[in-house]
mmCIF file of C-alpha atoms in Angstrom:
data_model
loop_
_atom_site.group_PDB
_atom_site.id
_atom_site.type_symbol
_atom_site.label_atom_id
_atom_site.label_comp_id
_atom_site.label_asym_id
_atom_site.label_seq_id
_atom_site.Cartn_x
_atom_site.Cartn_y
_atom_site.Cartn_z
ATOM 1 C CA MET D 1 -206.982 -67.851 201.108
ATOM 2 C CA PHE D 2 -203.574 -67.904 202.673
ATOM 3 C CA TYR D 3 -201.713 -66.422 205.553
ATOM 4 C CA GLU D 4 -198.206 -65.447 206.555
ATOM 5 C CA LYS D 5 -197.238 -66.069 210.136
ATOM 6 C CA TYR D 6 -194.551 -64.260 212.079
ATOM 7 C CA ASN D 7 -193.353 -65.509 215.441
ATOM 8 C CA SER D 8 -191.464 -63.588 218.115
ATOM 9 C CA ASN D 9 -187.838 -64.497 218.854
ATOM 10 C CA ASN D 10 -185.112 -63.472 221.239
ATOM 11 C CA ASN D 11 -183.293 -60.256 220.325
ATOM 12 C CA THR D 12 -179.954 -61.732 221.407
ATOM 13 C CA ASP D 13 -180.296 -64.369 218.678
ATOM 14 C CA CYS D 14 -180.773 -61.573 216.164
ATOM 15 C CA ASP D 15 -177.628 -59.784 217.389
ATOM 16 C CA LYS D 16 -175.565 -62.964 217.161
ATOM 17 C CA SER D 17 -176.801 -63.704 213.629
ATOM 18 C CA ILE D 18 -176.080 -60.191 212.387
ATOM 19 C CA LYS D 19 -172.566 -60.303 213.891
ATOM 20 C CA TYR D 20 -171.963 -63.638 212.203
ATOM 21 C CA CYS D 21 -173.040 -62.267 208.797
ATOM 22 C CA SER D 22 -170.860 -59.186 209.313
ATOM 23 C CA LYS D 23 -167.821 -61.324 210.201
ATOM 24 C CA GLU D 24 -168.340 -63.565 207.186
ATOM 25 C CA ASN D 25 -168.666 -60.638 204.782
ATOM 26 C CA ASN D 26 -165.615 -58.855 206.268
ATOM 27 C CA ILE D 27 -163.449 -61.909 205.606
ATOM 28 C CA ILE D 28 -164.521 -61.933 201.949
ATOM 29 C CA LEU D 29 -163.927 -58.179 201.729
ATOM 30 C CA ILE D 30 -160.361 -58.468 203.138
ATOM 31 C CA VAL D 31 -159.478 -61.229 200.655
ATOM 32 C CA ILE D 32 -160.784 -59.181 197.725
ATOM 33 C CA MET D 33 -158.987 -55.998 198.805
ATOM 34 C CA SER D 34 -155.709 -57.867 199.278
ATOM 35 C CA LEU D 35 -155.847 -59.058 195.675
ATOM 36 C CA THR D 36 -156.862 -55.696 194.185
ATOM 37 C CA THR D 37 -153.310 -54.619 193.280
ATOM 38 C CA PHE D 38 -152.795 -57.702 191.147
ATOM 39 C CA PHE D 39 -156.177 -57.596 189.474
ATOM 40 C CA LYS D 40 -155.826 -53.962 188.373
ATOM 41 C CA ILE D 41 -153.257 -55.018 185.800
ATOM 42 C CA ASN D 42 -155.827 -57.287 184.165
ATOM 43 C CA PRO D 43 -159.026 -55.383 183.197
ATOM 44 C CA VAL D 44 -161.094 -58.501 182.527
ATOM 45 C CA THR D 45 -160.206 -60.136 185.811
ATOM 46 C CA TYR D 46 -160.618 -56.864 187.667
ATOM 47 C CA LYS D 47 -164.146 -56.577 186.266
ATOM 48 C CA PHE D 48 -164.843 -60.042 187.641
ATOM 49 C CA VAL D 49 -163.558 -59.020 191.088
ATOM 50 C CA GLN D 50 -165.777 -55.927 191.002
ATOM 51 C CA LEU D 51 -168.745 -58.192 190.221
ATOM 52 C CA ILE D 52 -167.940 -60.416 193.216
ATOM 53 C CA PHE D 53 -167.585 -57.339 195.407
ATOM 54 C CA ASN D 54 -170.981 -56.004 194.270
ATOM 55 C CA TYR D 55 -172.491 -59.444 194.820
ATOM 56 C CA ASN D 56 -171.069 -59.529 198.352
ATOM 57 C CA LYS D 57 -172.517 -56.107 199.183
ATOM 58 C CA VAL D 58 -176.013 -57.030 197.950
ATOM 59 C CA ILE D 59 -176.035 -60.365 199.769
ATOM 60 C CA ALA D 60 -174.871 -58.677 202.980
ATOM 61 C CA LYS D 61 -177.644 -56.105 202.659
ATOM 62 C CA ASN D 62 -180.286 -58.739 201.939
ATOM 63 C CA ASN D 63 -179.053 -60.978 204.773
ATOM 64 C CA THR D 64 -179.367 -58.114 207.231
ATOM 65 C CA LYS D 65 -182.898 -57.345 206.016
ATOM 66 C CA ARG D 66 -183.883 -60.972 206.185
ATOM 67 C CA ILE D 67 -182.454 -61.538 209.659
ATOM 68 C CA SER D 68 -183.967 -58.343 211.014
ATOM 69 C CA SER D 69 -187.359 -59.337 209.611
ATOM 70 C CA GLN D 70 -187.064 -62.900 210.859
ATOM 71 C CA PHE D 71 -186.191 -61.986 214.430
ATOM 72 C CA LYS D 72 -188.386 -58.927 214.755
ATOM 73 C CA THR D 73 -190.646 -59.281 217.782
ATOM 74 C CA VAL D 74 -194.323 -59.390 216.900
ATOM 75 C CA ARG D 75 -196.780 -59.927 219.742
ATOM 76 C CA SER D 76 -199.555 -61.398 217.634
ATOM 77 C CA ASN D 77 -199.772 -63.496 214.491
ATOM 78 C CA VAL D 78 -200.407 -61.527 211.297
ATOM 79 C CA PHE D 79 -202.789 -62.927 208.718
ATOM 80 C CA VAL D 80 -202.834 -61.649 205.119
ATOM 81 C CA LEU D 81 -206.047 -62.671 203.378
ATOM 82 C CA SER D 82 -206.556 -63.073 199.640
ATOM 83 C CA THR D 83 -209.546 -60.931 198.663
ATOM 84 C CA ALA D 84 -209.185 -60.848 194.892
ATOM 85 C CA LEU D 85 -209.156 -63.261 191.974
ATOM 86 C CA ALA D 86 -207.229 -66.335 193.079
ATOM 87 C CA PHE D 87 -204.857 -66.590 190.116
ATOM 88 C CA LEU D 88 -202.233 -69.276 190.700
ATOM 89 C CA TRP D 89 -199.457 -67.610 188.735
ATOM 90 C CA PRO D 90 -196.314 -69.732 188.406
ATOM 91 C CA VAL D 91 -193.285 -68.810 190.484
ATOM 92 C CA LYS D 92 -190.766 -70.807 188.488
ATOM 93 C CA LYS D 93 -191.227 -73.722 186.186
ATOM 94 C CA SER D 94 -190.609 -73.946 182.461
ATOM 95 C CA LYS D 95 -187.259 -72.764 181.189
ATOM 96 C CA GLU D 96 -187.355 -69.623 179.110
ATOM 97 C CA VAL D 97 -185.177 -69.708 176.034
ATOM 98 C CA PRO D 98 -183.224 -66.478 175.391
ATOM 99 C CA GLU D 99 -184.256 -64.635 172.251
ATOM 100 C CA LYS D 100 -181.827 -64.956 169.348
ATOM 101 C CA ILE D 101 -181.038 -61.268 169.256
ATOM 102 C CA ALA D 102 -177.958 -59.151 169.754
ATOM 103 C CA THR D 103 -177.049 -58.803 173.393
ATOM 104 C CA ARG D 104 -174.396 -56.581 174.945
ATOM 105 C CA SER D 105 -174.057 -58.784 178.007
ATOM 106 C CA PRO D 106 -171.875 -61.923 177.999
ATOM 107 C CA ILE D 107 -173.865 -65.075 177.265
ATOM 108 C CA SER D 108 -172.135 -66.688 180.261
ATOM 109 C CA VAL D 109 -173.778 -64.119 182.549
ATOM 110 C CA LEU D 110 -177.237 -64.957 181.184
ATOM 111 C CA ASN D 111 -176.594 -68.684 181.489
ATOM 112 C CA THR D 112 -175.329 -68.334 185.046
ATOM 113 C CA ALA D 113 -178.318 -66.167 185.990
ATOM 114 C CA ASP D 114 -180.726 -68.712 184.490
ATOM 115 C CA ASN D 115 -179.062 -71.589 186.347
ATOM 116 C CA LEU D 116 -179.239 -69.715 189.649
ATOM 117 C CA PHE D 117 -182.888 -68.870 188.995
ATOM 118 C CA GLU D 118 -183.898 -72.399 188.017
ATOM 119 C CA ASN D 119 -182.339 -73.716 191.225
ATOM 120 C CA GLY D 120 -184.181 -71.195 193.388
ATOM 121 C CA HIS D 121 -181.133 -69.061 194.287
ATOM 122 C CA TYR D 122 -182.987 -65.791 193.731
ATOM 123 C CA GLU D 123 -180.790 -63.527 195.860
ATOM 124 C CA GLN D 124 -177.612 -64.712 194.145
ATOM 125 C CA CYS D 125 -179.271 -64.368 190.749
ATOM 126 C CA TYR D 126 -180.338 -60.803 191.518
ATOM 127 C CA ALA D 127 -176.879 -59.926 192.863
ATOM 128 C CA LEU D 128 -175.316 -61.113 189.596
ATOM 129 C CA LEU D 129 -177.784 -59.274 187.348
ATOM 130 C CA LYS D 130 -177.588 -56.125 189.469
ATOM 131 C CA GLY D 131 -173.984 -55.739 188.327
ATOM 132 C CA TYR D 132 -175.370 -55.148 184.825
ATOM 133 C CA GLU D 133 -178.584 -53.281 185.666
ATOM 134 C CA ASP D 134 -177.401 -50.107 183.879
ATOM 135 C CA GLU D 135 -176.981 -52.028 180.618
ATOM 136 C CA PRO D 136 -179.812 -51.214 178.151
ATOM 137 C CA ASP D 137 -180.072 -54.907 177.338
ATOM 138 C CA VAL D 138 -183.538 -56.446 177.267
ATOM 139 C CA GLU D 139 -182.146 -59.902 178.093
ATOM 140 C CA ILE D 140 -180.750 -58.547 181.357
ATOM 141 C CA GLN D 141 -183.727 -56.339 182.185
ATOM 142 C CA TRP D 142 -186.532 -58.885 181.843
ATOM 143 C CA ARG D 143 -184.512 -61.335 183.923
ATOM 144 C CA ILE D 144 -184.184 -58.697 186.639
ATOM 145 C CA SER D 145 -187.966 -58.234 186.699
ATOM 146 C CA ARG D 146 -188.436 -62.011 186.788
ATOM 147 C CA VAL D 147 -186.155 -62.584 189.772
ATOM 148 C CA LEU D 148 -187.596 -59.597 191.657
ATOM 149 C CA TYR D 149 -191.077 -61.067 191.195
ATOM 150 C CA ASN D 150 -189.944 -64.429 192.531
ATOM 151 C CA MET D 151 -188.216 -62.791 195.488
ATOM 152 C CA SER D 152 -191.531 -61.064 196.277
ATOM 153 C CA LYS D 153 -193.073 -64.520 196.751
ATOM 154 C CA GLU D 154 -190.557 -65.606 199.379
ATOM 155 C CA LEU D 155 -192.184 -66.133 202.769
ATOM 156 C CA LYS D 156 -189.079 -64.960 204.638
ATOM 157 C CA TYR D 157 -189.653 -61.328 203.632
ATOM 158 C CA ASP D 158 -192.181 -59.010 205.269
ATOM 159 C CA THR D 159 -195.199 -57.690 203.351
ATOM 160 C CA LYS D 160 -193.825 -54.171 202.831
ATOM 161 C CA TYR D 161 -190.570 -55.420 201.320
ATOM 162 C CA LYS D 162 -192.458 -57.834 199.056
ATOM 163 C CA GLN D 163 -194.576 -54.982 197.734
ATOM 164 C CA GLU D 164 -191.471 -52.881 197.104
ATOM 165 C CA LEU D 165 -189.957 -55.732 195.087
ATOM 166 C CA LEU D 166 -193.151 -56.080 193.034
ATOM 167 C CA VAL D 167 -193.322 -52.378 192.221
ATOM 168 C CA GLN D 168 -189.632 -52.343 191.287
ATOM 169 C CA ALA D 169 -190.100 -55.365 189.017
ATOM 170 C CA TYR D 170 -193.103 -53.715 187.338
ATOM 171 C CA GLN D 171 -191.142 -50.513 186.714
ATOM 172 C CA VAL D 172 -188.258 -52.444 185.130
ATOM 173 C CA ILE D 173 -190.470 -54.429 182.746
ATOM 174 C CA SER D 174 -192.632 -51.409 181.850
ATOM 175 C CA LYS D 175 -189.588 -49.574 180.489
ATOM 176 C CA GLN D 176 -188.721 -52.566 178.321
ATOM 177 C CA LEU D 177 -192.239 -52.721 176.892
ATOM 178 C CA GLU D 178 -191.769 -49.260 175.381
ATOM 179 C CA SER D 179 -188.774 -50.310 173.279
ATOM 180 C CA HIS D 180 -189.095 -54.100 172.930
ATOM 181 C CA ASP D 181 -192.729 -54.826 172.117
ATOM 182 C CA ASN D 182 -191.672 -57.754 169.902
ATOM 183 C CA HIS D 183 -190.086 -59.752 172.736
ATOM 184 C CA TYR D 184 -192.226 -62.566 174.134
ATOM 185 C CA ALA D 185 -190.655 -62.533 177.618
ATOM 186 C CA VAL D 186 -191.350 -58.809 177.997
ATOM 187 C CA HIS D 187 -195.076 -59.314 177.293
ATOM 188 C CA LYS D 188 -195.171 -62.424 179.478
ATOM 189 C CA TRP D 189 -193.672 -60.757 182.538
ATOM 190 C CA TYR D 190 -195.503 -57.491 181.944
ATOM 191 C CA ALA D 191 -198.817 -59.389 182.024
ATOM 192 C CA LEU D 192 -197.941 -61.193 185.232
ATOM 193 C CA LEU D 193 -196.523 -58.112 186.969
ATOM 194 C CA LEU D 194 -199.394 -55.865 185.881
ATOM 195 C CA ASP D 195 -201.807 -58.284 187.543
ATOM 196 C CA ALA D 196 -199.621 -58.494 190.667
ATOM 197 C CA LYS D 197 -199.266 -54.712 190.904
ATOM 198 C CA SER D 198 -202.981 -54.053 190.320
ATOM 199 C CA SER D 199 -203.836 -56.525 193.084
ATOM 200 C CA LEU D 200 -202.029 -54.217 195.517
ATOM 201 C CA GLU D 201 -204.477 -51.476 194.553
ATOM 202 C CA GLY D 202 -207.651 -53.446 195.246
ATOM 203 C CA ILE D 203 -210.101 -55.799 193.563
ATOM 204 C CA LYS D 204 -211.641 -53.074 191.392
ATOM 205 C CA GLU D 205 -208.284 -52.133 189.850
ATOM 206 C CA ARG D 206 -207.381 -55.779 189.347
ATOM 207 C CA ILE D 207 -210.619 -56.497 187.492
ATOM 208 C CA LYS D 208 -210.099 -53.308 185.475
ATOM 209 C CA GLN D 209 -206.753 -54.638 184.212
ATOM 210 C CA LEU D 210 -207.996 -58.130 183.302
ATOM 211 C CA GLU D 211 -208.334 -57.432 179.582
ATOM 212 C CA THR D 212 -204.915 -55.771 179.403
ATOM 213 C CA VAL D 213 -203.337 -58.720 181.201
ATOM 214 C CA LYS D 214 -204.966 -61.110 178.723
ATOM 215 C CA LYS D 215 -203.861 -58.984 175.746
ATOM 216 C CA HIS D 216 -200.196 -59.240 176.716
ATOM 217 C CA MET D 217 -200.502 -62.968 177.370
ATOM 218 C CA ASP D 218 -201.918 -63.385 173.862
ATOM 219 C CA LEU D 219 -199.039 -61.363 172.405
ATOM 220 C CA ALA D 220 -196.522 -63.453 174.341
ATOM 221 C CA VAL D 221 -197.939 -66.771 173.126
ATOM 222 C CA THR D 222 -198.087 -65.455 169.558
ATOM 223 C CA LEU D 223 -194.376 -64.634 169.737
ATOM 224 C CA ASN D 224 -193.520 -67.949 171.442
ATOM 225 C CA PRO D 225 -196.255 -70.585 170.983
ATOM 226 C CA SER D 226 -194.240 -73.327 172.722
ATOM 227 C CA ASP D 227 -193.734 -71.633 176.105
ATOM 228 C CA ALA D 228 -195.560 -73.881 178.579
ATOM 229 C CA THR D 229 -195.762 -71.235 181.296
ATOM 230 C CA ILE D 230 -197.523 -68.721 179.035
ATOM 231 C CA LEU D 231 -200.017 -71.388 177.997
ATOM 232 C CA TYR D 232 -200.624 -72.237 181.651
ATOM 233 C CA MET D 233 -201.132 -68.534 182.455
ATOM 234 C CA LEU D 234 -203.743 -68.239 179.693
ATOM 235 C CA GLY D 235 -205.488 -71.343 181.008
ATOM 236 C CA GLU D 236 -205.452 -69.918 184.530
ATOM 237 C CA TRP D 237 -206.920 -66.642 183.269
ATOM 238 C CA CYS D 238 -209.770 -68.512 181.557
ATOM 239 C CA PHE D 239 -210.335 -70.769 184.584
ATOM 240 C CA GLN D 240 -210.585 -67.880 187.047
ATOM 241 C CA ILE D 241 -212.836 -65.814 184.768
ATOM 242 C CA THR D 242 -215.145 -68.833 184.483
ATOM 243 C CA GLU D 243 -215.216 -69.247 188.277
ATOM 244 C CA MET D 244 -215.395 -65.537 189.088
ATOM 245 C CA PRO D 245 -217.695 -64.950 192.103
ATOM 246 C CA TRP D 246 -221.009 -63.175 191.589
ATOM 247 C CA HIS D 247 -219.989 -59.927 193.351
ATOM 248 C CA GLN D 248 -216.849 -59.658 191.213
ATOM 249 C CA ARG D 249 -218.892 -60.184 188.053
ATOM 250 C CA LYS D 250 -221.031 -57.218 189.079
ATOM 251 C CA ILE D 251 -217.903 -55.079 189.370
ATOM 252 C CA ALA D 252 -216.799 -56.265 185.914
ATOM 253 C CA GLU D 253 -220.199 -55.360 184.454
ATOM 254 C CA VAL D 254 -219.770 -51.798 185.717
ATOM 255 C CA LEU D 255 -216.206 -51.471 184.383
ATOM 256 C CA PHE D 256 -216.687 -53.073 180.964
ATOM 257 C CA ALA D 257 -219.310 -52.689 178.274
ATOM 258 C CA THR D 258 -218.699 -56.383 177.607
ATOM 259 C CA PRO D 259 -217.317 -58.097 180.738
ATOM 260 C CA PRO D 260 -214.539 -60.719 180.321
ATOM 261 C CA HIS D 261 -215.958 -64.142 179.503
ATOM 262 C CA SER D 262 -214.509 -67.624 179.270
ATOM 263 C CA THR D 263 -215.401 -71.308 179.734
ATOM 264 C CA TYR D 264 -213.896 -74.456 181.238
ATOM 265 C CA GLU D 265 -213.399 -75.719 177.671
ATOM 266 C CA ASP D 266 -211.225 -72.657 176.912
ATOM 267 C CA ALA D 267 -209.180 -73.170 180.066
ATOM 268 C CA LEU D 268 -208.741 -76.907 179.458
ATOM 269 C CA GLU D 269 -207.491 -76.293 175.918
ATOM 270 C CA TYR D 270 -204.673 -74.038 177.193
ATOM 271 C CA PHE D 271 -203.754 -76.375 180.063
ATOM 272 C CA LEU D 272 -203.546 -79.349 177.678
ATOM 273 C CA ARG D 273 -201.449 -77.339 175.226
ATOM 274 C CA ALA D 274 -199.083 -76.479 178.078
ATOM 275 C CA GLU D 275 -198.828 -80.154 179.019
ATOM 276 C CA THR D 276 -198.100 -81.060 175.389
ATOM 277 C CA ALA D 277 -195.423 -78.358 175.105
ATOM 278 C CA GLN D 278 -193.654 -79.564 178.271
ATOM 279 C CA PRO D 279 -195.062 -82.728 179.862
ATOM 280 C CA ARG D 280 -195.260 -82.818 183.676
ATOM 281 C CA PHE D 281 -193.655 -79.387 183.971
ATOM 282 C CA TYR D 282 -195.990 -78.093 186.691
ATOM 283 C CA GLY D 283 -198.073 -79.742 189.388
ATOM 284 C CA LEU D 284 -200.674 -76.972 189.325
ATOM 285 C CA ASN D 285 -201.182 -77.470 185.592
ATOM 286 C CA LEU D 286 -202.038 -81.129 186.254
ATOM 287 C CA LEU D 287 -204.370 -80.030 189.062
ATOM 288 C CA ARG D 288 -206.180 -77.578 186.791
ATOM 289 C CA ILE D 289 -206.600 -80.172 184.030
ATOM 290 C CA GLY D 290 -208.194 -82.521 186.542
ATOM 291 C CA MET D 291 -210.479 -79.785 187.891
ATOM 292 C CA CYS D 292 -211.587 -78.754 184.400
ATOM 293 C CA TYR D 293 -212.447 -82.349 183.488
ATOM 294 C CA TYR D 294 -214.413 -82.645 186.743
ATOM 295 C CA ARG D 295 -216.356 -79.439 186.025
ATOM 296 C CA LEU D 296 -217.117 -80.833 182.558
ATOM 297 C CA LYS D 297 -218.399 -84.062 184.193
ATOM 298 C CA LYS D 298 -215.614 -86.267 182.799
ATOM 299 C CA GLU D 299 -214.679 -88.023 186.015
ATOM 300 C CA ASP D 300 -212.357 -90.692 184.597
ATOM 301 C CA GLN D 301 -210.091 -88.097 182.987
ATOM 302 C CA ALA D 302 -210.403 -85.941 186.115
ATOM 303 C CA LYS D 303 -209.210 -88.754 188.406
ATOM 304 C CA TYR D 304 -206.262 -89.545 186.140
ATOM 305 C CA TYR D 305 -204.849 -86.008 186.234
ATOM 306 C CA LEU D 306 -205.735 -85.400 189.884
ATOM 307 C CA LYS D 307 -203.776 -88.525 190.852
ATOM 308 C CA LEU D 308 -200.811 -87.224 188.860
ATOM 309 C CA ALA D 309 -201.055 -83.898 190.678
ATOM 310 C CA ALA D 310 -201.401 -85.557 194.081
ATOM 311 C CA SER D 311 -198.226 -87.593 193.548
ATOM 312 C CA TYR D 312 -196.236 -84.850 191.802
ATOM 313 C CA PRO D 313 -192.671 -84.517 193.262
ATOM 314 C CA ALA D 314 -192.896 -81.563 195.658
ATOM 315 C CA LYS D 315 -189.971 -79.167 195.249
ATOM 316 C CA SER D 316 -191.764 -75.872 195.840
ATOM 317 C CA ASN D 317 -194.738 -74.338 197.650
ATOM 318 C CA ASP D 318 -196.748 -74.602 194.420
ATOM 319 C CA ASP D 319 -195.996 -78.327 194.198
ATOM 320 C CA HIS D 320 -197.117 -78.866 197.797
ATOM 321 C CA ARG D 321 -200.298 -76.948 197.048
ATOM 322 C CA ALA D 322 -200.983 -79.111 194.003
ATOM 323 C CA ASN D 323 -200.422 -82.265 196.102
ATOM 324 C CA THR D 324 -202.783 -81.140 198.866
ATOM 325 C CA GLU D 325 -205.599 -79.759 196.709
ATOM 326 C CA ALA D 326 -205.553 -82.735 194.347
ATOM 327 C CA ALA D 327 -205.698 -85.197 197.266
ATOM 328 C CA ASP D 328 -208.583 -83.267 198.845
ATOM 329 C CA PHE D 329 -210.430 -83.186 195.545
ATOM 330 C CA LEU D 330 -210.050 -86.955 195.105
ATOM 331 C CA LYS D 331 -211.469 -87.533 198.602
ATOM 332 C CA LYS D 332 -214.492 -85.383 197.791
ATOM 333 C CA MET D 333 -215.057 -87.324 194.581
ATOM 334 C CA LYS D 334 -215.058 -90.607 196.532
ATOM 335 C CA CYS D 335 -217.635 -89.234 198.947
ATOM 336 C CA HIS D 336 -219.963 -88.463 196.071
#
């Protein structure tokens, strides 16, 4: 269960911030326009200037949205409750290796986008990739869906905008699935985004899509057996199916002739494979390993991994969650 909290602020602060952003962007615009005459004689450089200009426009637009959302006056706190399966899908962790296939986009663009993404600069990453969004290049398109998904997890955006980002990401990756069904990243992000999109439509729809989500995870790990994030996702699927509440199991029994089934042993196997593929890559993976061992009544192994999760270097919201939940779990174990 989680919540997003919005606090009221002074409208004059909003006005000042928007004016500041406008002034900053105008300065960049003037510099670019003043150099246009020179750059037109060099097509490659001119293309680069156009990319910067497009980047500037997107950032300005996103800054305005963010500031308006941040300073919007709301009289009461708004709580958004989780009412469905509590999948802890990764936001960003293991590095995804580009497929060794022909790509129309410069490799430098992909590398720059990946670096921006890995460092959490999602808006800049999206601004860069947006300059190539019309390219029918799977390497560009799945990265666009990935960064849109991560932007939808940012707390600074309002709920409506987050949902719009999710739907847009799902639409982008769905088109790629039709023509690139042999690409592991397409299946990986389709699985994650299908689950995210179905959760917007209610618990019944989310449960209905469980088998399809699992199918695409299986295809992704078949195409790339060493991707730690895919292995974690499969472990998380198994873990949540094993811990599915009674009322959700009843819904699954109505929707499926044979409802989804899994065990803690299944989940643990995937989590351990993920840890082997990329040791210490994710605090939540360590947390889940510890929880699985505890459920299987192997307390020594459980304590070892829970301590690792509790002391994991916190660089993201997921890491903080792993720290907190692991510490709480260890306290409960001491009490017993």
